[in-house]
């Protein structure tokens, strides 16, 4: 059986009508879009658009590197901060097993993505649902001239959309 904190396979998430420009430099921009909420968490997509084509295709590659080495400047760092003080990032080394029934705190898990040339997209899963209040989206990408940048996402929209998720069976 799937743990209760994983994205449900038998539901269609409630859509959140929002998009957010998170950061922009002279060479890259990134935004958050495609938010869908479920009773136990939400997913979103990070969209990256580069001014010049990237022939290396390394925008979201850190998951394939060793966690005992710091990421290089080419790695796009993404994090979320919640009103209860909890924080998750794509740099976190998760101490949990994917099949654990309970989690000690929130998680941010890269799901799937792709792209090439100038545009890349990566979908993330966050569990559990955020507490009431704003979610602070944080990004940093030194190789593209983006220092730590923050933007707020309305967490109440996500919680309301979770109530609209459709159970299929």
Short mmCIF file of N, CA, C and O in Angstrom, two decimals, residues 85-165:
data_model
loop_
_atom_site.label_atom_id
_atom_site.label_comp_id
_atom_site.label_asym_id
_atom_site.label_seq_id
_atom_site.Cartn_x
_atom_site.Cartn_y
_atom_site.Cartn_z
N UNK A 85 7.21 27.83 10.34
CA UNK A 85 8.65 27.83 10.47
C UNK A 85 9.34 26.68 9.75
O UNK A 85 10.57 26.67 9.62
N UNK A 86 8.60 25.72 9.24
CA UNK A 86 9.23 24.60 8.53
C UNK A 86 9.67 25.05 7.14
O UNK A 86 9.10 25.95 6.54
N UNK A 87 10.73 24.39 6.66
CA UNK A 87 11.34 24.71 5.38
C UNK A 87 11.69 23.41 4.66
O UNK A 87 12.13 22.45 5.30
N UNK A 88 11.50 23.37 3.35
CA UNK A 88 11.95 22.25 2.53
C UNK A 88 12.68 22.81 1.31
O UNK A 88 12.33 23.89 0.83
N UNK A 89 13.69 22.09 0.85
CA UNK A 89 14.43 22.53 -0.34
C UNK A 89 14.77 21.33 -1.22
O UNK A 89 14.69 20.18 -0.77
N UNK A 90 15.17 21.62 -2.44
CA UNK A 90 15.62 20.55 -3.31
C UNK A 90 17.06 20.15 -3.01
O UNK A 90 17.63 19.31 -3.70
N UNK A 91 17.65 20.72 -1.97
CA UNK A 91 18.97 20.32 -1.48
C UNK A 91 18.87 19.37 -0.29
O UNK A 91 19.88 18.83 0.13
N UNK A 92 17.68 19.20 0.26
CA UNK A 92 17.52 18.37 1.45
C UNK A 92 17.92 16.93 1.17
O UNK A 92 17.57 16.36 0.13
N UNK A 93 18.62 16.38 2.12
CA UNK A 93 18.92 14.96 2.07
C UNK A 93 17.86 14.28 2.93
O UNK A 93 17.85 14.43 4.14
N UNK A 94 16.97 13.59 2.29
CA UNK A 94 15.82 13.04 2.99
C UNK A 94 16.21 11.80 3.78
O UNK A 94 16.67 10.82 3.20
N UNK A 95 15.99 11.83 5.09
CA UNK A 95 16.32 10.68 5.92
C UNK A 95 15.24 9.60 5.91
O UNK A 95 15.38 8.59 6.53
N UNK A 96 14.17 9.81 5.16
CA UNK A 96 13.04 8.89 5.18
C UNK A 96 13.12 7.90 4.03
O UNK A 96 13.75 8.14 3.01
N UNK A 97 12.44 6.84 4.22
CA UNK A 97 12.28 5.82 3.20
C UNK A 97 10.97 6.14 2.48
O UNK A 97 9.98 6.51 3.12
N UNK A 98 10.92 5.97 1.19
CA UNK A 98 9.72 6.31 0.44
C UNK A 98 8.48 5.55 0.89
O UNK A 98 7.37 5.94 0.59
N UNK A 99 8.64 4.47 1.60
CA UNK A 99 7.49 3.67 2.01
C UNK A 99 7.14 3.84 3.48
O UNK A 99 6.31 3.14 4.01
N UNK A 100 7.77 4.81 4.16
CA UNK A 100 7.40 5.08 5.55
C UNK A 100 5.97 5.59 5.60
O UNK A 100 5.52 6.35 4.75
N UNK A 101 5.24 5.19 6.63
CA UNK A 101 3.84 5.57 6.76
C UNK A 101 3.68 7.01 7.21
O UNK A 101 2.75 7.70 6.83
N UNK A 102 4.56 7.49 8.08
CA UNK A 102 4.45 8.84 8.65
C UNK A 102 5.71 9.63 8.34
O UNK A 102 6.80 9.06 8.25
N UNK A 103 5.58 10.93 8.26
CA UNK A 103 6.73 11.82 8.06
C UNK A 103 6.88 12.72 9.26
O UNK A 103 5.89 13.13 9.86
N UNK A 104 8.11 13.07 9.58
CA UNK A 104 8.37 13.97 10.71
C UNK A 104 8.09 15.42 10.33
O UNK A 104 7.84 16.25 11.19
N UNK A 105 8.14 15.76 9.07
CA UNK A 105 7.92 17.13 8.64
C UNK A 105 7.62 17.16 7.16
O UNK A 105 7.49 16.11 6.52
N UNK A 106 7.51 18.34 6.58
CA UNK A 106 7.17 18.42 5.17
C UNK A 106 8.31 17.91 4.28
O UNK A 106 9.47 17.89 4.69
N UNK A 107 7.93 17.49 3.08
CA UNK A 107 8.90 17.03 2.08
C UNK A 107 8.65 17.75 0.76
O UNK A 107 7.52 18.17 0.46
N UNK A 108 9.71 17.89 -0.01
CA UNK A 108 9.67 18.42 -1.37
C UNK A 108 10.36 17.38 -2.23
O UNK A 108 11.55 17.11 -2.05
N UNK A 109 9.62 16.76 -3.13
CA UNK A 109 10.15 15.66 -3.92
C UNK A 109 10.01 15.98 -5.40
O UNK A 109 8.90 16.24 -5.88
N UNK A 110 11.12 15.97 -6.13
CA UNK A 110 11.08 16.13 -7.57
C UNK A 110 10.38 14.94 -8.20
O UNK A 110 10.69 13.80 -7.87
N UNK A 111 9.41 15.20 -9.08
CA UNK A 111 8.62 14.12 -9.68
C UNK A 111 9.11 13.78 -11.08
O UNK A 111 9.55 12.68 -11.32
N UNK A 112 8.96 14.69 -11.99
CA UNK A 112 9.39 14.46 -13.35
C UNK A 112 9.53 15.80 -14.04
O UNK A 112 9.10 16.82 -13.52
N UNK A 113 10.14 15.79 -15.18
CA UNK A 113 10.32 17.02 -15.91
C UNK A 113 11.16 16.79 -17.15
O UNK A 113 11.51 15.67 -17.48
N UNK A 114 11.49 17.87 -17.77
CA UNK A 114 12.31 17.78 -18.96
C UNK A 114 12.41 19.12 -19.64
O UNK A 114 12.05 20.15 -19.09
N UNK A 115 12.89 19.07 -20.83
CA UNK A 115 13.06 20.29 -21.60
C UNK A 115 14.33 20.21 -22.41
O UNK A 115 14.97 19.17 -22.53
N UNK A 116 14.70 21.34 -22.92
CA UNK A 116 15.91 21.42 -23.71
C UNK A 116 16.00 22.77 -24.38
O UNK A 116 15.01 23.50 -24.46
N UNK A 117 17.19 23.10 -24.81
CA UNK A 117 17.38 24.38 -25.47
C UNK A 117 17.24 25.53 -24.49
O UNK A 117 18.09 25.74 -23.65
N UNK A 118 16.13 26.22 -24.57
CA UNK A 118 15.91 27.40 -23.71
C UNK A 118 14.85 27.20 -22.64
O UNK A 118 14.70 28.03 -21.76
N UNK A 119 14.07 26.11 -22.69
CA UNK A 119 12.96 25.95 -21.74
C UNK A 119 13.02 24.58 -21.06
O UNK A 119 13.19 23.56 -21.71
N UNK A 120 12.84 24.61 -19.72
CA UNK A 120 12.84 23.39 -18.91
C UNK A 120 11.70 23.48 -17.91
O UNK A 120 11.34 24.57 -17.46
N UNK A 121 11.15 22.32 -17.54
CA UNK A 121 10.10 22.27 -16.53
C UNK A 121 10.36 21.10 -15.60
O UNK A 121 10.82 20.04 -16.04
N UNK A 122 10.06 21.28 -14.31
CA UNK A 122 10.22 20.22 -13.32
C UNK A 122 9.03 20.28 -12.38
O UNK A 122 8.69 21.34 -11.86
N UNK A 123 8.38 19.13 -12.17
CA UNK A 123 7.23 19.04 -11.28
C UNK A 123 7.69 18.53 -9.92
O UNK A 123 8.49 17.60 -9.84
N UNK A 124 7.15 19.13 -8.87
CA UNK A 124 7.49 18.76 -7.49
C UNK A 124 6.23 18.40 -6.73
O UNK A 124 5.16 18.96 -6.97
N UNK A 125 6.38 17.49 -5.76
CA UNK A 125 5.31 17.11 -4.83
C UNK A 125 5.70 17.60 -3.45
O UNK A 125 6.86 17.43 -3.02
N UNK A 126 4.75 18.22 -2.74
CA UNK A 126 4.96 18.70 -1.38
C UNK A 126 3.90 18.06 -0.49
O UNK A 126 2.71 18.08 -0.81
N UNK A 127 4.32 17.48 0.61
CA UNK A 127 3.39 16.90 1.59
C UNK A 127 3.86 17.30 2.97
O UNK A 127 5.06 17.40 3.21
N UNK A 128 2.95 17.56 3.89
CA UNK A 128 1.50 17.61 3.75
C UNK A 128 1.06 18.96 3.17
O UNK A 128 1.89 19.75 2.72
N UNK A 129 -0.26 19.22 3.23
CA UNK A 129 -0.76 20.54 2.84
C UNK A 129 -0.11 21.59 3.73
O UNK A 129 0.20 21.33 4.89
N UNK A 130 0.08 22.79 3.19
CA UNK A 130 0.71 23.84 4.00
C UNK A 130 -0.22 24.35 5.09
O UNK A 130 -1.44 24.28 4.95
N UNK A 131 0.36 24.89 6.16
CA UNK A 131 -0.48 25.55 7.16
C UNK A 131 -1.07 26.82 6.57
O UNK A 131 -0.66 27.27 5.49
N UNK A 132 -2.03 27.41 7.25
CA UNK A 132 -2.63 28.66 6.79
C UNK A 132 -1.55 29.73 6.61
O UNK A 132 -0.56 29.74 7.33
N UNK A 133 -1.76 30.61 5.67
CA UNK A 133 -0.84 31.72 5.45
C UNK A 133 -0.03 31.56 4.18
O UNK A 133 -0.22 30.62 3.40
N UNK A 134 0.88 32.48 3.98
CA UNK A 134 1.68 32.52 2.76
C UNK A 134 2.75 31.42 2.77
O UNK A 134 3.26 31.03 3.82
N UNK A 135 3.05 30.94 1.58
CA UNK A 135 4.17 30.04 1.36
C UNK A 135 5.24 30.89 0.68
O UNK A 135 4.98 31.50 -0.35
N UNK A 136 6.43 30.93 1.25
CA UNK A 136 7.52 31.69 0.65
C UNK A 136 8.30 30.76 -0.27
O UNK A 136 8.83 29.74 0.17
N UNK A 137 8.33 31.11 -1.54
CA UNK A 137 9.10 30.36 -2.54
C UNK A 137 10.45 31.05 -2.65
O UNK A 137 10.51 32.27 -2.89
N UNK A 138 11.52 30.28 -2.50
CA UNK A 138 12.87 30.83 -2.52
C UNK A 138 13.64 30.17 -3.66
O UNK A 138 13.55 28.94 -3.84
N UNK A 139 14.38 30.95 -4.41
CA UNK A 139 15.20 30.42 -5.50
C UNK A 139 16.56 31.10 -5.47
O UNK A 139 16.69 32.27 -5.09
N UNK A 140 17.57 30.34 -5.90
CA UNK A 140 18.92 30.87 -6.06
C UNK A 140 19.58 30.08 -7.19
O UNK A 140 19.48 28.85 -7.23
N UNK A 141 20.26 30.81 -8.08
CA UNK A 141 20.92 30.16 -9.21
C UNK A 141 22.15 30.99 -9.58
O UNK A 141 22.12 31.79 -10.51
N UNK A 142 23.24 30.79 -8.87
CA UNK A 142 24.43 31.62 -9.08
C UNK A 142 24.94 31.67 -10.51
O UNK A 142 25.32 32.74 -11.00
N UNK A 143 24.93 30.55 -11.21
CA UNK A 143 25.46 30.52 -12.58
C UNK A 143 24.66 31.39 -13.53
O UNK A 143 25.17 31.82 -14.57
N UNK A 144 23.40 31.66 -13.19
CA UNK A 144 22.55 32.48 -14.05
C UNK A 144 22.33 33.88 -13.48
O UNK A 144 21.42 34.60 -13.91
N UNK A 145 23.14 34.27 -12.49
CA UNK A 145 23.05 35.61 -11.93
C UNK A 145 21.84 35.85 -11.05
O UNK A 145 21.41 36.99 -10.87
N UNK A 146 21.26 34.79 -10.50
CA UNK A 146 20.10 34.93 -9.62
C UNK A 146 20.55 34.67 -8.19
O UNK A 146 20.86 33.54 -7.83
N UNK A 147 20.61 35.74 -7.40
CA UNK A 147 20.91 35.59 -5.98
C UNK A 147 19.62 35.17 -5.27
O UNK A 147 18.55 35.14 -5.88
N UNK A 148 19.72 34.84 -3.99
CA UNK A 148 18.54 34.35 -3.27
C UNK A 148 17.39 35.34 -3.42
O UNK A 148 17.49 36.50 -3.07
N UNK A 149 16.29 34.84 -3.97
CA UNK A 149 15.11 35.64 -4.27
C UNK A 149 13.90 34.98 -3.65
O UNK A 149 13.79 33.76 -3.64
N UNK A 150 12.98 35.79 -3.15
CA UNK A 150 11.78 35.28 -2.49
C UNK A 150 10.52 35.84 -3.14
O UNK A 150 10.50 37.00 -3.54
N UNK A 151 9.50 34.99 -3.19
CA UNK A 151 8.18 35.40 -3.68
C UNK A 151 7.15 34.63 -2.87
O UNK A 151 7.41 33.51 -2.44
N UNK A 152 6.00 35.22 -2.65
CA UNK A 152 4.97 34.57 -1.83
C UNK A 152 3.86 33.98 -2.68
O UNK A 152 3.42 34.56 -3.67
N UNK A 153 3.42 32.81 -2.23
CA UNK A 153 2.31 32.08 -2.84
C UNK A 153 1.23 31.97 -1.77
O UNK A 153 1.53 31.67 -0.62
N UNK A 154 -0.02 32.20 -2.12
CA UNK A 154 -1.12 32.17 -1.16
C UNK A 154 -1.48 30.73 -0.81
O UNK A 154 -2.09 30.02 -1.61
N UNK A 155 -1.11 30.30 0.39
CA UNK A 155 -1.39 28.94 0.84
C UNK A 155 -2.87 28.65 1.00
O UNK A 155 -3.30 27.50 0.87
N UNK A 156 -3.69 29.68 1.26
CA UNK A 156 -5.12 29.43 1.42
C UNK A 156 -5.76 28.98 0.10
O UNK A 156 -6.72 28.21 0.10
N UNK A 157 -5.21 29.43 -1.04
CA UNK A 157 -5.70 28.96 -2.34
C UNK A 157 -5.45 27.46 -2.50
O UNK A 157 -6.28 26.74 -3.07
N UNK A 158 -4.30 27.00 -2.02
CA UNK A 158 -3.96 25.58 -2.11
C UNK A 158 -4.87 24.76 -1.21
O UNK A 158 -5.40 23.72 -1.61
N UNK A 159 -5.08 25.22 0.01
CA UNK A 159 -5.94 24.49 0.94
C UNK A 159 -7.38 24.42 0.41
O UNK A 159 -8.04 23.39 0.51
N UNK A 160 -7.87 25.51 -0.18
CA UNK A 160 -9.22 25.51 -0.73
C UNK A 160 -9.32 24.57 -1.93
O UNK A 160 -10.32 23.87 -2.10
N UNK A 161 -8.29 24.54 -2.77
CA UNK A 161 -8.29 23.66 -3.94
C UNK A 161 -8.26 22.19 -3.54
O UNK A 161 -8.81 21.34 -4.24
N UNK A 162 -7.61 21.88 -2.41
CA UNK A 162 -7.58 20.49 -1.93
C UNK A 162 -8.99 19.97 -1.68
O UNK A 162 -9.27 18.78 -1.89
N UNK A 163 -9.89 20.85 -1.25
CA UNK A 163 -11.28 20.45 -1.03
C UNK A 163 -12.00 20.13 -2.34
O UNK A 163 -13.05 19.47 -2.32
N UNK A 164 -11.45 20.61 -3.46
CA UNK A 164 -12.08 20.36 -4.76
C UNK A 164 -11.46 19.18 -5.51
O UNK A 164 -11.86 18.87 -6.63
N UNK A 165 -10.47 18.51 -4.90
CA UNK A 165 -9.88 17.33 -5.55
C UNK A 165 -10.98 16.29 -5.77
O UNK A 165 -11.88 16.13 -4.95
#
